[in-house]
Tab-separated table of C-alpha atoms and ligand atoms in Angstrom:
chain	number	residue	atom	x	y	z
A	1	MET	CA	182.076	-156.789	-126.885
A	2	HIS	CA	179.759	-157.042	-123.918
A	3	ASN	CA	179.279	-159.165	-120.851
A	4	THR	CA	176.516	-161.757	-120.699
A	5	ARG	CA	175.189	-163.645	-117.729
A	6	LEU	CA	174.367	-167.332	-118.333
A	7	CYS	CA	173.551	-169.769	-115.506
A	8	GLY	CA	174.712	-167.094	-113.075
A	9	ILE	CA	178.182	-166.905	-114.653
A	10	ILE	CA	179.382	-163.758	-116.413
A	11	PHE	CA	180.835	-164.432	-119.875
A	12	HIS	CA	182.988	-161.736	-121.443
A	13	GLY	CA	182.657	-161.094	-125.150
A	14	ASP	CA	180.354	-161.921	-127.996
A	15	VAL	CA	177.813	-164.658	-127.146
A	16	THR	CA	177.626	-165.640	-130.811
A	17	MET	CA	181.355	-166.446	-130.804
A	18	LYS	CA	182.270	-170.029	-131.792
A	19	ILE	CA	182.659	-172.304	-128.762
A	20	THR	CA	185.547	-174.736	-129.088
A	21	LYS	CA	186.363	-177.955	-127.234
A	22	GLN	CA	188.280	-177.822	-123.970
A	23	LYS	CA	192.048	-178.273	-123.923
A	24	GLY	CA	192.961	-181.935	-123.646
A	25	THR	CA	189.621	-183.208	-124.953
A	26	ARG	CA	188.898	-184.566	-128.425
A	27	ASP	CA	185.891	-185.295	-130.587
A	28	ILE	CA	186.049	-188.825	-131.876
A	29	ILE	CA	184.395	-188.597	-135.262
A	30	LEU	CA	183.813	-190.325	-138.599
A	31	GLU	CA	186.664	-192.696	-139.574
A	32	ASP	CA	188.194	-192.517	-136.067
A	33	THR	CA	184.907	-193.704	-134.578
A	34	LYS	CA	185.233	-196.851	-136.665
A	35	ILE	CA	188.695	-197.545	-135.267
A	36	TRP	CA	187.390	-197.045	-131.704
A	37	GLN	CA	184.477	-199.390	-132.412
A	38	TYR	CA	186.898	-201.955	-133.833
A	39	VAL	CA	189.052	-201.828	-130.676
A	40	GLU	CA	185.980	-201.940	-128.427
A	41	LYS	CA	184.564	-204.911	-130.340
A	42	ASN	CA	187.800	-206.831	-129.825
A	43	ILE	CA	187.707	-205.939	-126.117
A	44	ARG	CA	184.102	-207.118	-125.790
A	45	ASP	CA	184.856	-210.372	-127.647
A	46	ILE	CA	187.858	-211.135	-125.426
A	47	CYS	CA	185.959	-210.331	-122.218
A	48	ARG	CA	183.096	-212.574	-123.308
A	49	GLU	CA	185.488	-215.428	-124.114
A	50	TYR	CA	187.274	-215.054	-120.743
A	51	ASN	CA	183.886	-215.010	-118.954
A	52	LEU	CA	184.408	-211.564	-117.396
A	53	ASN	CA	181.592	-209.361	-116.048
A	54	GLU	CA	181.198	-205.796	-117.247
A	55	ILE	CA	180.937	-203.053	-114.620
A	56	ARG	CA	179.908	-199.414	-115.150
A	57	THR	CA	180.506	-196.952	-112.334
A	58	PRO	CA	179.876	-193.180	-112.066
A	59	VAL	CA	182.180	-190.685	-113.725
A	60	PHE	CA	182.309	-188.641	-110.515
A	61	GLU	CA	182.959	-189.895	-107.008
A	62	ALA	CA	183.692	-188.444	-103.555
A	63	THR	CA	187.167	-186.859	-103.628
A	64	GLU	CA	188.117	-188.849	-100.533
A	65	LEU	CA	187.842	-192.097	-102.508
A	66	PHE	CA	190.864	-191.142	-104.618
A	67	ALA	CA	192.780	-189.475	-101.781
A	68	ARG	CA	192.511	-192.689	-99.762
A	69	GLY	CA	192.516	-195.148	-102.657
A	70	VAL	CA	195.126	-193.821	-105.080
A	71	GLY	CA	197.173	-192.075	-102.375
A	72	ASP	CA	197.273	-188.400	-101.462
A	73	GLU	CA	201.002	-188.153	-102.177
A	74	THR	CA	200.676	-189.293	-105.791
A	75	ASP	CA	200.895	-186.858	-108.730
A	76	ILE	CA	197.429	-187.945	-109.803
A	77	VAL	CA	195.807	-186.873	-106.521
A	78	ASN	CA	198.107	-183.954	-105.795
A	79	LYS	CA	198.246	-182.264	-109.164
A	80	GLU	CA	195.941	-183.797	-111.708
A	81	MET	CA	192.425	-184.178	-110.334
A	82	TYR	CA	189.371	-182.272	-111.527
A	83	THR	CA	187.909	-181.514	-108.115
A	84	PHE	CA	185.028	-179.168	-107.308
A	85	LEU	CA	182.342	-178.505	-104.735
A	86	ASP	CA	178.863	-179.409	-105.966
A	87	LYS	CA	175.835	-177.264	-105.146
A	88	GLY	CA	175.390	-179.250	-101.922
A	89	GLY	CA	178.932	-178.370	-100.795
A	90	ARG	CA	180.327	-181.906	-101.330
A	91	SER	CA	183.837	-182.316	-102.665
A	92	ILE	CA	183.485	-184.205	-105.936
A	93	THR	CA	186.183	-185.472	-108.298
A	94	LEU	CA	185.943	-186.613	-111.918
A	95	ARG	CA	187.514	-190.068	-111.749
A	96	PRO	CA	191.216	-189.934	-112.662
A	97	GLU	CA	191.255	-193.762	-112.822
A	98	LEU	CA	188.734	-196.525	-112.294
A	99	THR	CA	190.232	-199.047	-109.884
A	100	ALA	CA	189.202	-197.081	-106.770
A	101	GLY	CA	185.631	-196.685	-108.100
A	102	VAL	CA	185.359	-200.384	-108.902
A	103	VAL	CA	186.605	-201.271	-105.409
A	104	ARG	CA	184.089	-198.830	-103.875
A	105	SER	CA	181.333	-200.465	-105.898
A	106	TYR	CA	182.554	-203.980	-104.995
A	107	ILE	CA	182.277	-203.121	-101.289
A	108	GLU	CA	179.110	-201.011	-101.467
A	109	ASN	CA	177.194	-203.616	-103.477
A	110	GLY	CA	178.321	-206.551	-101.327
A	111	MET	CA	179.920	-208.230	-104.327
A	112	MET	CA	182.122	-210.326	-102.011
A	113	SER	CA	179.093	-212.622	-101.655
A	114	GLN	CA	179.225	-213.389	-105.401
A	115	ALA	CA	181.120	-216.391	-106.753
A	116	SER	CA	184.763	-215.727	-106.001
A	117	PRO	CA	187.039	-214.786	-107.725
A	118	LEU	CA	184.988	-212.004	-109.250
A	119	LYS	CA	186.328	-210.573	-112.487
A	120	LEU	CA	185.076	-207.137	-113.477
A	121	TRP	CA	185.997	-205.317	-116.696
A	122	TYR	CA	185.202	-201.828	-117.914
A	123	ILE	CA	185.673	-199.286	-120.628
A	124	GLY	CA	185.435	-195.772	-119.227
A	125	ASN	CA	186.462	-192.161	-119.652
A	126	MET	CA	188.695	-190.620	-117.027
A	127	TYR	CA	190.101	-187.190	-116.340
A	128	ARG	CA	193.562	-185.953	-115.392
A	129	TYR	CA	194.745	-182.358	-115.568
A	130	GLU	CA	197.989	-183.227	-117.356
A	131	LYS	CA	200.431	-181.370	-119.569
A	132	MET	CA	199.244	-182.156	-123.054
A	133	GLN	CA	201.287	-183.945	-125.678
A	134	LYS	CA	200.669	-186.527	-128.365
A	135	GLY	CA	198.846	-189.389	-126.667
A	136	ARG	CA	198.425	-187.532	-123.380
A	137	TYR	CA	194.991	-186.024	-122.904
A	138	ARG	CA	192.927	-184.586	-120.084
A	139	GLU	CA	190.008	-186.797	-120.983
A	140	PHE	CA	191.021	-190.303	-122.002
A	141	THR	CA	189.579	-193.816	-122.003
A	142	GLN	CA	190.812	-197.019	-120.439
A	143	PHE	CA	189.912	-200.654	-120.873
A	144	GLY	CA	190.445	-202.230	-117.471
A	145	LEU	CA	190.017	-205.479	-115.601
A	146	GLU	CA	189.922	-205.960	-111.828
A	147	ILE	CA	189.950	-209.463	-110.303
A	148	PHE	CA	188.881	-209.831	-106.662
A	149	GLY	CA	189.354	-212.845	-104.404
A	150	SER	CA	192.465	-214.632	-105.690
A	151	SER	CA	195.873	-214.261	-104.101
A	152	SER	CA	197.351	-216.780	-106.547
A	153	TYR	CA	199.930	-215.707	-109.121
A	154	LEU	CA	197.563	-217.328	-111.636
A	155	ALA	CA	195.248	-214.318	-111.283
A	156	ASP	CA	198.194	-212.019	-112.158
A	157	ILE	CA	198.768	-214.222	-115.196
A	158	GLU	CA	195.089	-214.042	-116.186
A	159	THR	CA	195.225	-210.222	-116.251
A	160	ILE	CA	198.369	-210.340	-118.397
A	161	CYS	CA	196.776	-212.899	-120.748
A	162	VAL	CA	193.700	-210.683	-121.256
A	163	SER	CA	195.695	-207.507	-121.857
A	164	TYR	CA	198.259	-209.207	-124.087
A	165	GLU	CA	195.484	-210.894	-126.076
A	166	LEU	CA	194.067	-207.483	-127.015
A	167	PHE	CA	197.411	-206.324	-128.440
A	168	LYS	CA	197.740	-209.643	-130.244
A	169	ARG	CA	194.290	-209.511	-131.830
A	170	LEU	CA	194.866	-205.957	-132.969
A	171	GLY	CA	198.154	-207.050	-134.558
A	172	ILE	CA	200.328	-204.778	-132.407
A	173	SER	CA	201.731	-207.170	-129.804
A	174	ASP	CA	205.215	-206.649	-131.279
A	175	LYS	CA	204.842	-202.869	-130.981
A	176	VAL	CA	204.446	-202.927	-127.201
A	177	GLU	CA	206.880	-204.229	-124.635
A	178	LEU	CA	205.653	-205.839	-121.440
A	179	SER	CA	207.886	-204.970	-118.466
A	180	ILE	CA	207.260	-206.555	-115.097
A	181	ASN	CA	208.579	-206.224	-111.601
A	182	SER	CA	207.665	-207.117	-108.038
A	183	ILE	CA	207.447	-204.376	-105.442
A	184	GLY	CA	206.926	-206.885	-102.642
A	185	CYS	CA	204.604	-206.838	-99.693
A	186	GLU	CA	204.562	-204.463	-96.702
A	187	THR	CA	207.197	-206.530	-94.892
A	188	CYS	CA	209.775	-206.576	-97.669
A	189	ARG	CA	209.059	-202.967	-98.551
A	190	LYS	CA	209.761	-201.750	-95.006
A	191	LYS	CA	213.289	-203.216	-95.138
A	192	TYR	CA	213.807	-201.952	-98.666
A	193	ILE	CA	212.731	-198.375	-97.914
A	194	GLU	CA	215.256	-198.233	-95.046
A	195	ALA	CA	218.030	-199.295	-97.431
A	196	LEU	CA	216.802	-196.942	-100.166
A	197	LYS	CA	216.693	-193.940	-97.851
A	198	ALA	CA	220.143	-194.730	-96.479
A	199	TYR	CA	221.489	-194.765	-100.062
A	200	VAL	CA	219.661	-191.604	-101.176
A	201	LEU	CA	220.251	-189.380	-98.119
A	202	PRO	CA	223.899	-188.456	-98.850
A	203	ARG	CA	222.964	-187.770	-102.507
A	204	LEU	CA	219.719	-185.894	-101.904
A	205	ASP	CA	221.237	-182.407	-102.248
A	206	ASN	CA	222.164	-183.194	-105.870
A	207	MET	CA	218.704	-184.464	-106.714
A	208	CYS	CA	215.583	-182.682	-108.014
A	209	ASP	CA	213.023	-180.966	-105.766
A	210	ASN	CA	210.421	-183.643	-106.524
A	211	CYS	CA	212.773	-186.345	-105.250
A	212	LYS	CA	213.339	-184.337	-102.067
A	213	VAL	CA	209.596	-184.406	-101.426
A	214	ARG	CA	209.374	-188.071	-102.445
A	215	TYR	CA	212.179	-188.918	-100.008
A	216	GLU	CA	209.902	-187.820	-97.158
A	217	LYS	CA	206.528	-188.914	-98.467
A	218	ASN	CA	206.851	-191.666	-101.061
A	219	PRO	CA	210.508	-192.790	-101.332
A	220	MET	CA	209.889	-195.624	-103.818
A	221	ARG	CA	208.834	-193.125	-106.484
A	222	ILE	CA	212.408	-191.784	-106.451
A	223	ILE	CA	213.404	-194.914	-108.385
A	224	ASP	CA	211.623	-193.964	-111.613
A	225	CYS	CA	212.533	-190.239	-111.577
A	226	LYS	CA	213.172	-189.123	-115.168
A	227	GLU	CA	215.534	-186.213	-114.288
A	228	GLU	CA	219.023	-186.799	-115.675
A	229	LYS	CA	220.803	-185.613	-112.506
A	230	CYS	CA	218.732	-188.000	-110.378
A	231	LYS	CA	219.382	-190.898	-112.749
A	232	VAL	CA	223.125	-190.320	-112.281
A	233	GLU	CA	222.800	-190.337	-108.490
A	234	LEU	CA	220.655	-193.470	-108.626
A	235	GLU	CA	223.090	-195.516	-110.689
A	236	ASN	CA	223.812	-198.016	-107.895
A	237	VAL	CA	220.584	-197.638	-105.962
A	238	PRO	CA	219.413	-200.807	-104.173
A	239	MET	CA	216.502	-202.521	-105.917
A	240	ILE	CA	213.371	-203.884	-104.256
A	241	THR	CA	213.846	-207.276	-105.960
A	242	ASP	CA	216.892	-207.835	-103.733
A	243	TYR	CA	214.744	-207.354	-100.628
A	244	LEU	CA	211.773	-209.595	-101.455
A	245	CYS	CA	210.626	-212.030	-98.769
A	246	ASP	CA	210.452	-215.725	-99.671
A	247	GLU	CA	206.763	-215.635	-100.571
A	248	CYS	CA	207.047	-212.533	-102.788
A	249	ARG	CA	210.173	-213.876	-104.480
A	250	SER	CA	208.576	-217.235	-105.141
A	251	ASP	CA	205.379	-215.619	-106.509
A	252	PHE	CA	207.392	-213.389	-108.816
A	253	GLU	CA	209.395	-216.367	-110.092
A	254	LYS	CA	206.168	-218.238	-110.757
A	255	VAL	CA	204.754	-215.305	-112.729
A	256	CYS	CA	207.942	-215.097	-114.832
A	257	ASN	CA	208.186	-218.863	-115.373
A	258	THR	CA	204.552	-219.098	-116.393
A	259	LEU	CA	204.918	-216.221	-118.867
A	260	ASN	CA	207.911	-218.079	-120.320
A	261	SER	CA	206.017	-221.306	-120.646
A	262	ILE	CA	202.909	-219.776	-122.240
A	263	GLY	CA	204.987	-217.710	-124.642
A	264	ILE	CA	204.183	-214.157	-123.550
A	265	PRO	CA	207.345	-212.092	-124.042
A	266	TYR	CA	208.396	-209.717	-121.255
A	267	VAL	CA	211.373	-208.019	-119.727
A	268	ILE	CA	212.026	-207.587	-116.026
A	269	ASP	CA	212.361	-203.893	-115.237
A	270	LYS	CA	213.411	-203.413	-111.627
A	271	LYS	CA	212.622	-199.699	-111.891
A	272	ILE	CA	208.879	-200.112	-112.314
A	273	VAL	CA	207.191	-198.890	-109.135
A	274	ARG	CA	203.944	-197.450	-110.697
A	275	GLY	CA	202.486	-194.028	-110.013
A	276	LEU	CA	199.602	-195.147	-107.811
A	277	ASP	CA	200.082	-196.096	-104.172
A	278	TYR	CA	197.881	-199.159	-103.920
A	279	TYR	CA	200.152	-201.731	-105.565
A	280	ASN	CA	202.081	-204.604	-104.000
A	281	LYS	CA	203.854	-207.672	-105.402
A	282	THR	CA	203.538	-208.004	-109.217
A	283	VAL	CA	203.417	-204.741	-111.180
A	284	TYR	CA	203.692	-204.341	-114.933
A	285	GLU	CA	203.553	-201.870	-117.778
A	286	TYR	CA	203.133	-202.074	-121.539
A	287	THR	CA	205.291	-199.529	-123.345
A	288	ALA	CA	204.642	-198.480	-126.909
A	289	LYS	CA	208.347	-198.269	-127.733
A	290	ASP	CA	208.178	-196.088	-130.844
A	291	LEU	CA	205.697	-193.651	-129.301
A	292	GLY	CA	207.603	-193.522	-126.021
A	293	LEU	CA	204.323	-193.877	-124.147
A	294	ALA	CA	202.814	-196.351	-121.712
A	295	ALA	CA	200.004	-198.241	-123.422
A	296	GLY	CA	198.890	-199.776	-120.150
A	297	GLY	CA	199.767	-200.692	-116.624
A	298	GLY	CA	198.602	-202.860	-113.808
A	299	GLY	CA	199.426	-205.077	-110.911
A	300	ARG	CA	198.341	-206.530	-107.621
A	301	TYR	CA	196.697	-204.427	-104.920
A	302	ASP	CA	195.880	-206.728	-102.024
A	303	LYS	CA	195.249	-203.999	-99.431
A	304	LEU	CA	192.987	-201.596	-101.341
A	305	VAL	CA	189.655	-203.244	-100.530
A	306	GLU	CA	190.560	-203.081	-96.842
A	307	THR	CA	191.819	-199.476	-97.124
A	308	LEU	CA	188.441	-198.496	-98.553
A	309	GLY	CA	186.475	-200.179	-95.779
A	310	GLY	CA	185.938	-203.733	-97.046
A	311	ASN	CA	187.136	-207.106	-95.813
A	312	THR	CA	190.669	-208.211	-96.635
A	313	THR	CA	190.424	-209.226	-100.300
A	314	PRO	CA	193.348	-209.906	-102.622
A	315	ALA	CA	193.002	-208.170	-105.963
A	316	VAL	CA	194.845	-207.609	-109.215
A	317	GLY	CA	194.081	-205.685	-112.390
A	318	PHE	CA	195.193	-203.498	-115.257
A	319	GLY	CA	194.169	-200.449	-117.265
A	320	LEU	CA	195.052	-200.009	-120.954
A	321	GLY	CA	194.862	-196.606	-122.646
A	322	ILE	CA	192.483	-196.978	-125.593
A	323	ASP	CA	193.449	-193.540	-126.966
A	324	ARG	CA	197.046	-194.723	-127.203
A	325	ILE	CA	196.059	-198.074	-128.705
A	326	VAL	CA	194.117	-196.206	-131.435
A	327	LEU	CA	197.153	-193.990	-131.961
A	328	LEU	CA	199.314	-197.104	-132.397
A	329	LEU	CA	196.920	-198.642	-134.920
A	330	LYS	CA	197.029	-195.430	-136.935
A	331	GLU	CA	200.797	-195.051	-136.612
A	332	TYR	CA	201.369	-198.504	-138.092
A	333	ASN	CA	198.529	-198.310	-140.651
A	334	MET	CA	196.790	-201.211	-138.960
A	335	CYS	CA	193.339	-199.748	-139.498
A	336	GLU	CA	192.846	-199.735	-143.233
A	337	ASN	CA	189.541	-201.293	-144.258
A	338	ILE	CA	188.291	-201.145	-140.675
A	339	GLY	CA	184.590	-200.430	-140.422
A	340	GLU	CA	181.763	-201.277	-142.743
A	341	SER	CA	180.255	-199.314	-145.590
A	342	ALA	CA	176.629	-199.624	-146.722
A	343	ASP	CA	175.784	-202.876	-148.498
A	344	MET	CA	173.217	-201.016	-150.511
A	345	TYR	CA	171.865	-197.555	-151.221
A	346	PHE	CA	168.251	-197.228	-152.365
A	347	THR	CA	167.622	-194.477	-154.882
A	348	ILE	CA	163.993	-193.486	-155.416
A	349	ILE	CA	163.357	-191.471	-158.534
A	350	ASP	CA	159.785	-190.693	-157.602
A	351	ASP	CA	158.809	-190.214	-153.963
A	352	LEU	CA	155.672	-192.248	-154.711
A	353	ALA	CA	158.075	-195.188	-154.570
A	354	TYR	CA	159.093	-194.318	-151.000
A	355	PRO	CA	156.416	-196.249	-148.997
A	356	LYS	CA	157.078	-199.441	-150.910
A	357	ALA	CA	160.854	-198.928	-150.876
A	358	ILE	CA	161.140	-198.156	-147.164
A	359	ASN	CA	159.234	-201.299	-146.198
A	360	ILE	CA	161.598	-203.379	-148.287
A	361	VAL	CA	164.641	-201.461	-146.969
A	362	ASN	CA	163.587	-202.010	-143.363
A	363	GLU	CA	163.087	-205.739	-143.943
A	364	ILE	CA	166.538	-206.050	-145.540
A	365	ARG	CA	167.982	-204.097	-142.577
A	366	ARG	CA	166.289	-206.526	-140.170
A	367	ARG	CA	168.182	-209.326	-141.904
A	368	GLY	CA	171.462	-207.700	-140.952
A	369	TYR	CA	172.396	-205.700	-144.050
A	370	ILE	CA	173.460	-202.069	-143.934
A	371	VAL	CA	171.048	-200.159	-146.138
A	372	ASP	CA	170.714	-196.429	-146.755
A	373	ILE	CA	167.946	-194.590	-148.590
A	374	ASP	CA	167.395	-191.084	-149.921
A	375	ILE	CA	165.744	-188.788	-147.381
A	376	CYS	CA	166.300	-185.495	-149.226
A	377	ASN	CA	164.088	-185.916	-152.266
A	378	ARG	CA	167.166	-185.270	-154.380
A	379	SER	CA	167.686	-185.787	-158.091
A	380	PHE	CA	168.732	-189.250	-159.242
A	381	LYS	CA	172.188	-187.872	-160.119
A	382	SER	CA	172.703	-186.442	-156.617
A	383	GLN	CA	171.560	-189.699	-155.062
A	384	LEU	CA	174.132	-191.637	-157.092
A	385	LYS	CA	176.835	-189.151	-156.126
A	386	TYR	CA	175.940	-189.621	-152.459
A	387	ALA	CA	175.956	-193.439	-152.820
A	388	ASP	CA	179.430	-193.149	-154.319
A	389	LYS	CA	180.644	-190.856	-151.518
A	390	ILE	CA	179.474	-193.207	-148.765
A	391	LYS	CA	181.092	-196.102	-150.693
A	392	ALA	CA	177.853	-198.117	-150.973
A	393	LYS	CA	178.607	-201.504	-152.518
A	394	TYR	CA	175.355	-201.672	-154.489
A	395	VAL	CA	172.685	-199.235	-155.536
A	396	CYS	CA	169.073	-200.290	-155.938
A	397	ILE	CA	167.160	-198.098	-158.399
A	398	ILE	CA	163.381	-197.847	-158.389
A	399	GLY	CA	162.063	-195.605	-161.138
A	400	GLU	CA	158.448	-195.081	-162.277
A	401	GLU	CA	158.741	-197.893	-164.808
A	402	GLU	CA	160.241	-200.323	-162.254
A	403	LEU	CA	157.542	-199.459	-159.743
A	404	LYS	CA	154.846	-200.187	-162.321
A	405	ASN	CA	156.403	-203.568	-163.179
A	406	ASN	CA	157.271	-204.409	-159.580
A	407	LYS	CA	160.969	-204.566	-160.480
A	408	CYS	CA	164.157	-202.764	-159.547
A	409	ILE	CA	167.648	-202.419	-160.948
A	410	ILE	CA	170.679	-203.394	-158.901
A	411	ARG	CA	173.946	-201.751	-159.831
A	412	ASN	CA	177.277	-203.049	-158.611
A	413	MET	CA	179.162	-199.857	-157.728
A	414	ASN	CA	182.493	-201.608	-158.061
A	415	ASP	CA	182.278	-202.738	-161.698
A	416	GLY	CA	179.185	-200.827	-162.903
A	417	THR	CA	177.282	-203.998	-163.943
A	418	GLN	CA	173.486	-203.911	-163.587
A	419	SER	CA	170.756	-206.506	-163.290
A	420	GLU	CA	166.980	-206.335	-163.051
A	421	VAL	CA	165.307	-208.252	-160.214
A	422	ALA	CA	161.830	-208.448	-158.711
A	423	LEU	CA	161.024	-205.738	-156.158
A	424	ASP	CA	161.139	-208.311	-153.392
A	425	VAL	CA	163.313	-208.648	-150.283
A	426	CYS	CA	164.698	-212.105	-151.110
A	427	ASP	CA	165.381	-211.304	-154.747
A	428	ILE	CA	167.144	-208.060	-153.894
A	429	ILE	CA	169.318	-209.805	-151.296
A	430	LYS	CA	170.197	-212.491	-153.842
A	431	GLY	CA	171.083	-209.655	-156.248
A	432	ILE	CA	173.643	-208.170	-153.867
A	433	GLU	CA	175.107	-211.475	-152.779
A	434	ARG	CA	175.826	-212.571	-156.340
B	501	LIG	P1	197.790	-195.845	-115.059
B	501	LIG	O1	199.147	-196.374	-115.334
B	501	LIG	O2	197.677	-194.547	-114.383
B	501	LIG	O3	197.048	-196.970	-114.264
B	501	LIG	O4	197.000	-195.745	-116.430
B	501	LIG	C1	196.860	-196.860	-117.278
B	501	LIG	C2	196.999	-196.424	-118.738
B	501	LIG	O5	196.069	-195.367	-119.027
B	501	LIG	C3	198.335	-195.815	-119.090
B	501	LIG	O6	199.311	-196.817	-119.298
B	501	LIG	C4	198.001	-195.078	-120.366
B	501	LIG	O7	197.958	-195.973	-121.459
B	501	LIG	C5	196.603	-194.571	-120.072
B	501	LIG	N1	196.673	-193.160	-119.667
B	501	LIG	C6	196.972	-192.671	-118.448
B	501	LIG	N2	196.940	-191.335	-118.456
B	501	LIG	C7	196.613	-190.955	-119.722
B	501	LIG	C8	196.428	-189.690	-120.379
B	501	LIG	N3	196.548	-188.548	-119.742
B	501	LIG	N4	196.097	-189.696	-121.706
B	501	LIG	C9	195.963	-190.865	-122.381
B	501	LIG	N5	196.120	-192.077	-121.808
B	501	LIG	C10	196.441	-192.122	-120.497
B	501	LIG	C11	195.782	-196.873	-113.794
B	501	LIG	O8	195.016	-195.984	-114.079
B	501	LIG	C12	195.375	-198.055	-112.939
B	501	LIG	N6	194.009	-197.809	-112.435
B	501	LIG	C13	195.449	-199.338	-113.726
B	501	LIG	C14	195.058	-200.526	-112.908
B	501	LIG	C15	193.868	-201.153	-112.901
B	501	LIG	N7	195.823	-201.108	-112.004
B	501	LIG	C16	195.141	-202.104	-111.433
B	501	LIG	N8	193.936	-202.123	-111.975
């Protein structure tokens, strides 16, 4: 054991010791990568079909963006952020969510001058210092959509259509439940919070410490407290839906009626208030019932652009947890036969055959086929073993004799049948399409 200094930091112990991944992070490898690619492909297809624009923003932002954007009384900002001073003394935070970053980018890049409404989607990693459990990580990935410039309930519906469509295409729409609510606008919320506080005050002594803090700083979060003793006290708590102004009530009814008429199933859950401060009016969550986890959440946030220094701009969006979606696909065995294996593996018995073979292989690859070739100079037997392991559909064999006669043998790895064809791109392709 000794101490070593690397990059100015003293490390205790053996420098040759194995370095392992950080708590709450995962390597996405091999078969799992194929499931991720499958989900991402479906996301990209849907976003293309809905005519949405992709946005990519930095992984780290000024800490103030999240304090102001997400709300400095939220658990995310208070307890879960990866915040540090950079070498220039700036307070930096690894993004715990992407809505605030997208809004910052929308304002900073003058995107309000683009055709409105502007619909921006993303897939991005984010970071929250959370207690780990199945499906809850410190680094995780969301697919999100943010729509700027429409105050119509139809924009809320569009975000629900996009998110629901992903679950549908992946075959898991019946494994997630969509719950929606309205948390009203500033006007209805002011009246509601008065009523809520009046109800909670005489019961506060029996409630958890978190609720005592929430009572002062963020009373609406009391509603979704998971502590048993708080749930008992909150049995007859007034609900925001009973305090909605005419406009908020009518918008919420329109959202519900439209979901009914387009056949997207949902339940109204008056307890949904969401864990981020920027929401107003429609809010919703997708719950993976059997996993007991939220697969996604979203809603309207009409004041956030203004809060972050832009012009008043209505906005609505969602974020779905891709890690949890992958977990669901695995849980329900919905990912068998996902991913592609090689159409063909080229064995070369003599490396003199390599120059000719690689030119043919590259041309077949250019035509869209997945082709692998020996790069180890291994024995024919080892090459066949490898082709079998990677589940290649066909093997193309070029021995000395074949090279001399400008021929090759194509073996179907499924049934073992073989055929001889000319050593020519078109003939080989015909051979594997037979
Ligand atoms: P959120 O509810 O905090 O909303 O997160 C959205 C989804 O991200 C969750 O429903 C869950 O699937 C996933 N997620 C959150 N934390 C973790 C974690 N620790 N591990 C794995 N998955 C996680 C937002 O972030 C909002 N920005 C969504 C939004 C966009 N609202 C409007 N626009």
